[in-house]
Amino acid sequence: NGTDAGGGVEATDGVMDESAEGKVLLPFCRDELVRLMLKSMEGMGFTNSIRALESESGLQLESEGATLLEDAVVCGDWTRSLELLLAVDWLEGRDGLQEAKFLVLRHKFLELLAAEDGLAEAVACLQTEVAATDYAQCHPGGRDQLHGLASLLLLTDATHRARITGLPVGGSCSGSRLYLLQCLKRKMDHTASLTEGRLESL
């Protein structure tokens, strides 16, 4: 910050915002704050308040693509999830998209591996889908993870595989899918989607 020729304060940081009285310099990004408020209200179940704030601000809690992706991931519709990755903006652009694709397919593999009769499908998924991603082929971290996933195939007992992967044998995978969703959201452009609890952590 500095002073202008008349001795007043000249703000150098902040965002200009329109109001009834003219332009006002806000010391924060208005749109991001509104989205943080929307996300916080979602976590507290204030559905009507969310709709009211969206209407008044002209902003949405999440982009349509991010919302559809969330539904697909929670339902375990992996084909649809992969398609919807293209409808979301990623912080690292194409690299972020490729890593997101790897995360989705890795989770698909782990769910198949944890299923009582899913070993054959898990092998096919790892060989033809996970291993074929750019992230697995070109990124050192991806290659390391791929080797780790392949080692899980040596476990012949479904219960043991489930214990290692943290997924239930033939049970609900909702918790692990929500965790996958949070991993994906951390890699999204913050204007497309916000992670849980971000406002409370500020």
mmCIF file of C-alpha atoms in Angstrom:
data_model
loop_
_atom_site.group_PDB
_atom_site.id
_atom_site.type_symbol
_atom_site.label_atom_id
_atom_site.label_comp_id
_atom_site.label_asym_id
_atom_site.label_seq_id
_atom_site.Cartn_x
_atom_site.Cartn_y
_atom_site.Cartn_z
ATOM 1 C CA ASN A 1 0.000 0.000 0.000
ATOM 2 C CA GLY A 2 1.025 3.644 -0.441
ATOM 3 C CA THR A 3 -0.324 7.195 -0.375
ATOM 4 C CA ASP A 4 -1.623 9.308 -3.228
ATOM 5 C CA ALA A 5 -0.682 12.904 -3.985
ATOM 6 C CA GLY A 6 -3.429 14.184 -1.705
ATOM 7 C CA GLY A 7 -2.163 12.271 1.302
ATOM 8 C CA GLY A 8 -4.858 9.603 1.140
ATOM 9 C CA VAL A 9 -4.273 5.887 1.167
ATOM 10 C CA GLU A 10 -3.738 4.330 -2.235
ATOM 11 C CA ALA A 11 -4.651 0.634 -2.086
ATOM 12 C CA THR A 12 -2.540 -1.585 -4.296
ATOM 13 C CA ASP A 13 -4.121 -4.925 -3.394
ATOM 14 C CA GLY A 14 -7.710 -6.060 -3.625
ATOM 15 C CA VAL A 15 -10.491 -6.470 -6.145
ATOM 16 C CA MET A 16 -12.744 -3.763 -7.531
ATOM 17 C CA ASP A 17 -16.424 -4.465 -6.959
ATOM 18 C CA GLU A 18 -19.492 -2.606 -8.131
ATOM 19 C CA SER A 19 -21.985 -1.320 -5.548
ATOM 20 C CA ALA A 20 -24.900 1.081 -5.527
ATOM 21 C CA GLU A 21 -22.519 3.882 -4.553
ATOM 22 C CA GLY A 22 -19.942 3.115 -7.201
ATOM 23 C CA LYS A 23 -16.742 1.111 -7.239
ATOM 24 C CA VAL A 24 -15.449 -0.294 -3.966
ATOM 25 C CA LEU A 25 -12.025 -1.870 -3.477
ATOM 26 C CA LEU A 26 -12.374 -5.152 -1.600
ATOM 27 C CA PRO A 27 -9.301 -6.640 0.140
ATOM 28 C CA PHE A 28 -10.189 -10.119 -1.168
ATOM 29 C CA CYS A 29 -11.545 -11.923 -4.210
ATOM 30 C CA ARG A 30 -15.321 -11.567 -3.990
ATOM 31 C CA ASP A 31 -16.139 -14.570 -6.179
ATOM 32 C CA GLU A 32 -13.864 -16.922 -4.267
ATOM 33 C CA LEU A 33 -15.249 -15.766 -0.917
ATOM 34 C CA VAL A 34 -18.817 -16.330 -2.114
ATOM 35 C CA ARG A 35 -17.943 -19.829 -3.304
ATOM 36 C CA LEU A 36 -16.271 -20.569 0.029
ATOM 37 C CA MET A 37 -19.433 -19.428 1.807
ATOM 38 C CA LEU A 38 -21.554 -21.628 -0.452
ATOM 39 C CA LYS A 39 -19.356 -24.658 0.229
ATOM 40 C CA SER A 40 -19.438 -24.050 3.966
ATOM 41 C CA MET A 41 -23.233 -23.731 3.949
ATOM 42 C CA GLU A 42 -23.476 -26.968 1.974
ATOM 43 C CA GLY A 43 -21.544 -28.754 4.698
ATOM 44 C CA MET A 44 -23.972 -27.416 7.304
ATOM 45 C CA GLY A 45 -27.040 -28.361 5.285
ATOM 46 C CA PHE A 46 -28.294 -24.823 4.591
ATOM 47 C CA THR A 47 -29.843 -25.700 1.231
ATOM 48 C CA ASN A 48 -32.264 -22.762 1.034
ATOM 49 C CA SER A 49 -29.521 -20.307 1.962
ATOM 50 C CA ILE A 50 -27.319 -21.742 -0.783
ATOM 51 C CA ARG A 51 -30.016 -21.202 -3.403
ATOM 52 C CA ALA A 52 -30.606 -17.641 -2.171
ATOM 53 C CA LEU A 53 -26.905 -16.725 -2.240
ATOM 54 C CA GLU A 54 -26.452 -18.305 -5.672
ATOM 55 C CA SER A 55 -29.381 -16.289 -6.987
ATOM 56 C CA GLU A 56 -28.208 -12.991 -5.511
ATOM 57 C CA SER A 57 -24.510 -13.390 -6.353
ATOM 58 C CA GLY A 58 -24.927 -14.954 -9.781
ATOM 59 C CA LEU A 59 -22.382 -17.633 -8.819
ATOM 60 C CA GLN A 60 -22.838 -21.380 -8.531
ATOM 61 C CA LEU A 61 -21.522 -23.678 -5.810
ATOM 62 C CA GLU A 62 -19.844 -25.828 -8.439
ATOM 63 C CA SER A 63 -19.642 -25.899 -12.189
ATOM 64 C CA GLU A 64 -22.087 -28.210 -13.925
ATOM 65 C CA GLY A 65 -19.219 -30.462 -14.987
ATOM 66 C CA ALA A 66 -17.916 -30.794 -11.420
ATOM 67 C CA THR A 67 -21.401 -31.592 -10.117
ATOM 68 C CA LEU A 68 -22.008 -34.276 -12.747
ATOM 69 C CA LEU A 69 -18.571 -35.757 -12.091
ATOM 70 C CA GLU A 70 -19.331 -35.971 -8.383
ATOM 71 C CA ASP A 71 -22.541 -37.896 -9.080
ATOM 72 C CA ALA A 72 -20.766 -40.307 -11.433
ATOM 73 C CA VAL A 73 -17.943 -41.019 -8.975
ATOM 74 C CA VAL A 74 -20.296 -41.594 -6.038
ATOM 75 C CA CYS A 75 -22.347 -44.008 -8.173
ATOM 76 C CA GLY A 76 -19.227 -45.840 -9.361
ATOM 77 C CA ASP A 77 -19.978 -45.098 -13.011
ATOM 78 C CA TRP A 78 -16.360 -45.103 -14.134
ATOM 79 C CA THR A 79 -17.038 -44.770 -17.859
ATOM 80 C CA ARG A 80 -19.135 -41.669 -17.246
ATOM 81 C CA SER A 81 -16.577 -40.352 -14.749
ATOM 82 C CA LEU A 82 -13.803 -40.544 -17.332
ATOM 83 C CA GLU A 83 -15.943 -38.688 -19.854
ATOM 84 C CA LEU A 84 -16.775 -35.946 -17.354
ATOM 85 C CA LEU A 85 -13.125 -35.346 -16.474
ATOM 86 C CA LEU A 86 -12.985 -33.449 -19.769
ATOM 87 C CA ALA A 87 -15.724 -31.085 -18.553
ATOM 88 C CA VAL A 88 -13.670 -29.859 -15.578
ATOM 89 C CA ASP A 89 -10.817 -27.339 -15.430
ATOM 90 C CA TRP A 90 -7.656 -28.715 -13.795
ATOM 91 C CA LEU A 91 -5.004 -26.715 -11.980
ATOM 92 C CA GLU A 92 -2.200 -28.303 -13.999
ATOM 93 C CA GLY A 93 -4.037 -28.381 -17.308
ATOM 94 C CA ARG A 94 -3.500 -31.531 -19.354
ATOM 95 C CA ASP A 95 -1.127 -33.003 -16.752
ATOM 96 C CA GLY A 96 -3.806 -32.582 -14.114
ATOM 97 C CA LEU A 97 -6.355 -34.238 -16.372
ATOM 98 C CA GLN A 98 -4.087 -37.230 -16.970
ATOM 99 C CA GLU A 99 -3.434 -37.675 -13.258
ATOM 100 C CA ALA A 100 -7.173 -37.440 -12.546
ATOM 101 C CA LYS A 101 -7.803 -40.157 -15.137
ATOM 102 C CA PHE A 102 -5.192 -42.334 -13.453
ATOM 103 C CA LEU A 103 -6.808 -41.802 -10.029
ATOM 104 C CA VAL A 104 -10.242 -42.823 -11.309
ATOM 105 C CA LEU A 105 -8.948 -45.954 -13.034
ATOM 106 C CA ARG A 106 -6.781 -46.863 -10.050
ATOM 107 C CA HIS A 107 -9.839 -46.737 -7.840
ATOM 108 C CA LYS A 108 -11.815 -48.830 -10.315
ATOM 109 C CA PHE A 109 -9.022 -51.414 -10.196
ATOM 110 C CA LEU A 110 -8.961 -51.437 -6.386
ATOM 111 C CA GLU A 111 -12.727 -51.955 -6.159
ATOM 112 C CA LEU A 112 -12.537 -54.853 -8.600
ATOM 113 C CA LEU A 113 -9.620 -56.316 -6.684
ATOM 114 C CA ALA A 114 -11.536 -56.170 -3.408
ATOM 115 C CA ALA A 115 -14.587 -57.907 -4.885
ATOM 116 C CA GLU A 116 -14.882 -61.624 -4.162
ATOM 117 C CA ASP A 117 -14.935 -62.595 -7.842
ATOM 118 C CA GLY A 118 -13.298 -59.528 -9.354
ATOM 119 C CA LEU A 119 -9.704 -60.686 -9.775
ATOM 120 C CA ALA A 120 -9.919 -61.393 -13.518
ATOM 121 C CA GLU A 121 -11.585 -58.041 -14.189
ATOM 122 C CA ALA A 122 -9.024 -56.311 -11.983
ATOM 123 C CA VAL A 123 -6.174 -57.807 -14.019
ATOM 124 C CA ALA A 124 -7.783 -56.645 -17.263
ATOM 125 C CA CYS A 125 -8.399 -53.171 -15.839
ATOM 126 C CA LEU A 126 -4.793 -52.820 -14.709
ATOM 127 C CA GLN A 127 -3.323 -54.044 -17.992
ATOM 128 C CA THR A 128 -5.597 -52.320 -20.498
ATOM 129 C CA GLU A 129 -6.753 -49.191 -18.664
ATOM 130 C CA VAL A 130 -4.554 -48.115 -15.755
ATOM 131 C CA ALA A 131 -1.256 -49.011 -17.445
ATOM 132 C CA ALA A 132 -2.358 -47.298 -20.660
ATOM 133 C CA THR A 133 -2.739 -43.848 -19.080
ATOM 134 C CA ASP A 134 -0.160 -41.191 -19.872
ATOM 135 C CA TYR A 135 0.376 -40.670 -16.145
ATOM 136 C CA ALA A 136 1.327 -44.319 -15.594
ATOM 137 C CA GLN A 137 3.607 -44.383 -18.627
ATOM 138 C CA CYS A 138 5.328 -41.009 -18.397
ATOM 139 C CA HIS A 139 5.235 -39.805 -14.790
ATOM 140 C CA PRO A 140 7.714 -41.318 -12.287
ATOM 141 C CA GLY A 141 5.085 -41.288 -9.562
ATOM 142 C CA GLY A 142 2.630 -43.005 -11.873
ATOM 143 C CA ARG A 143 5.076 -45.758 -12.769
ATOM 144 C CA ASP A 144 5.847 -46.381 -9.099
ATOM 145 C CA GLN A 145 2.157 -46.608 -8.260
ATOM 146 C CA LEU A 146 1.558 -48.957 -11.182
ATOM 147 C CA HIS A 147 4.199 -51.353 -9.864
ATOM 148 C CA GLY A 148 2.613 -51.193 -6.428
ATOM 149 C CA LEU A 149 -0.812 -51.988 -7.848
ATOM 150 C CA ALA A 150 0.578 -54.919 -9.825
ATOM 151 C CA SER A 151 2.050 -56.399 -6.649
ATOM 152 C CA LEU A 152 -1.451 -56.572 -5.154
ATOM 153 C CA LEU A 153 -2.371 -59.169 -7.768
ATOM 154 C CA LEU A 154 -0.123 -61.637 -5.957
ATOM 155 C CA LEU A 155 -2.617 -61.695 -3.083
ATOM 156 C CA THR A 156 -4.912 -64.633 -3.818
ATOM 157 C CA ASP A 157 -7.304 -64.252 -0.886
ATOM 158 C CA ALA A 158 -10.114 -61.713 -1.419
ATOM 159 C CA THR A 159 -10.308 -60.861 2.283
ATOM 160 C CA HIS A 160 -6.573 -60.174 2.389
ATOM 161 C CA ARG A 161 -6.793 -58.018 -0.743
ATOM 162 C CA ALA A 162 -9.654 -56.053 0.779
ATOM 163 C CA ARG A 163 -7.688 -55.484 3.973
ATOM 164 C CA ILE A 164 -4.677 -54.208 2.033
ATOM 165 C CA THR A 165 -6.735 -51.927 -0.222
ATOM 166 C CA GLY A 166 -8.975 -50.725 2.602
ATOM 167 C CA LEU A 167 -12.103 -51.638 0.645
ATOM 168 C CA PRO A 168 -14.820 -54.009 1.917
ATOM 169 C CA VAL A 169 -15.341 -57.416 0.299
ATOM 170 C CA GLY A 170 -18.633 -57.118 -1.566
ATOM 171 C CA GLY A 171 -19.692 -54.224 0.666
ATOM 172 C CA SER A 172 -20.373 -50.542 0.187
ATOM 173 C CA CYS A 173 -17.583 -48.491 -1.365
ATOM 174 C CA SER A 174 -19.234 -45.127 -0.711
ATOM 175 C CA GLY A 175 -16.604 -43.980 1.776
ATOM 176 C CA SER A 176 -13.667 -44.705 -0.512
ATOM 177 C CA ARG A 177 -15.445 -43.067 -3.447
ATOM 178 C CA LEU A 178 -15.944 -39.905 -1.429
ATOM 179 C CA TYR A 179 -12.232 -39.956 -0.627
ATOM 180 C CA LEU A 180 -11.465 -40.307 -4.347
ATOM 181 C CA LEU A 181 -13.746 -37.360 -5.012
ATOM 182 C CA GLN A 182 -11.870 -35.200 -2.513
ATOM 183 C CA CYS A 183 -8.556 -36.172 -4.146
ATOM 184 C CA LEU A 184 -9.946 -35.082 -7.500
ATOM 185 C CA LYS A 185 -11.284 -31.811 -6.117
ATOM 186 C CA ARG A 186 -7.864 -30.878 -4.767
ATOM 187 C CA LYS A 187 -6.606 -30.976 -8.345
ATOM 188 C CA MET A 188 -9.468 -28.974 -9.846
ATOM 189 C CA ASP A 189 -9.285 -25.280 -10.588
ATOM 190 C CA HIS A 190 -10.699 -23.622 -7.458
ATOM 191 C CA THR A 191 -13.246 -21.726 -9.538
ATOM 192 C CA ALA A 192 -14.746 -25.040 -10.672
ATOM 193 C CA SER A 193 -14.956 -26.780 -7.315
ATOM 194 C CA LEU A 194 -13.893 -26.269 -3.703
ATOM 195 C CA THR A 195 -12.784 -28.847 -1.173
ATOM 196 C CA GLU A 196 -14.714 -29.445 2.031
ATOM 197 C CA GLY A 197 -13.870 -27.307 5.071
ATOM 198 C CA ARG A 198 -11.755 -24.738 3.233
ATOM 199 C CA LEU A 199 -13.530 -21.716 4.750
ATOM 200 C CA GLU A 200 -13.217 -23.141 8.258
ATOM 201 C CA SER A 201 -9.473 -23.643 7.744
ATOM 202 C CA LEU A 202 -8.816 -20.012 6.789
#
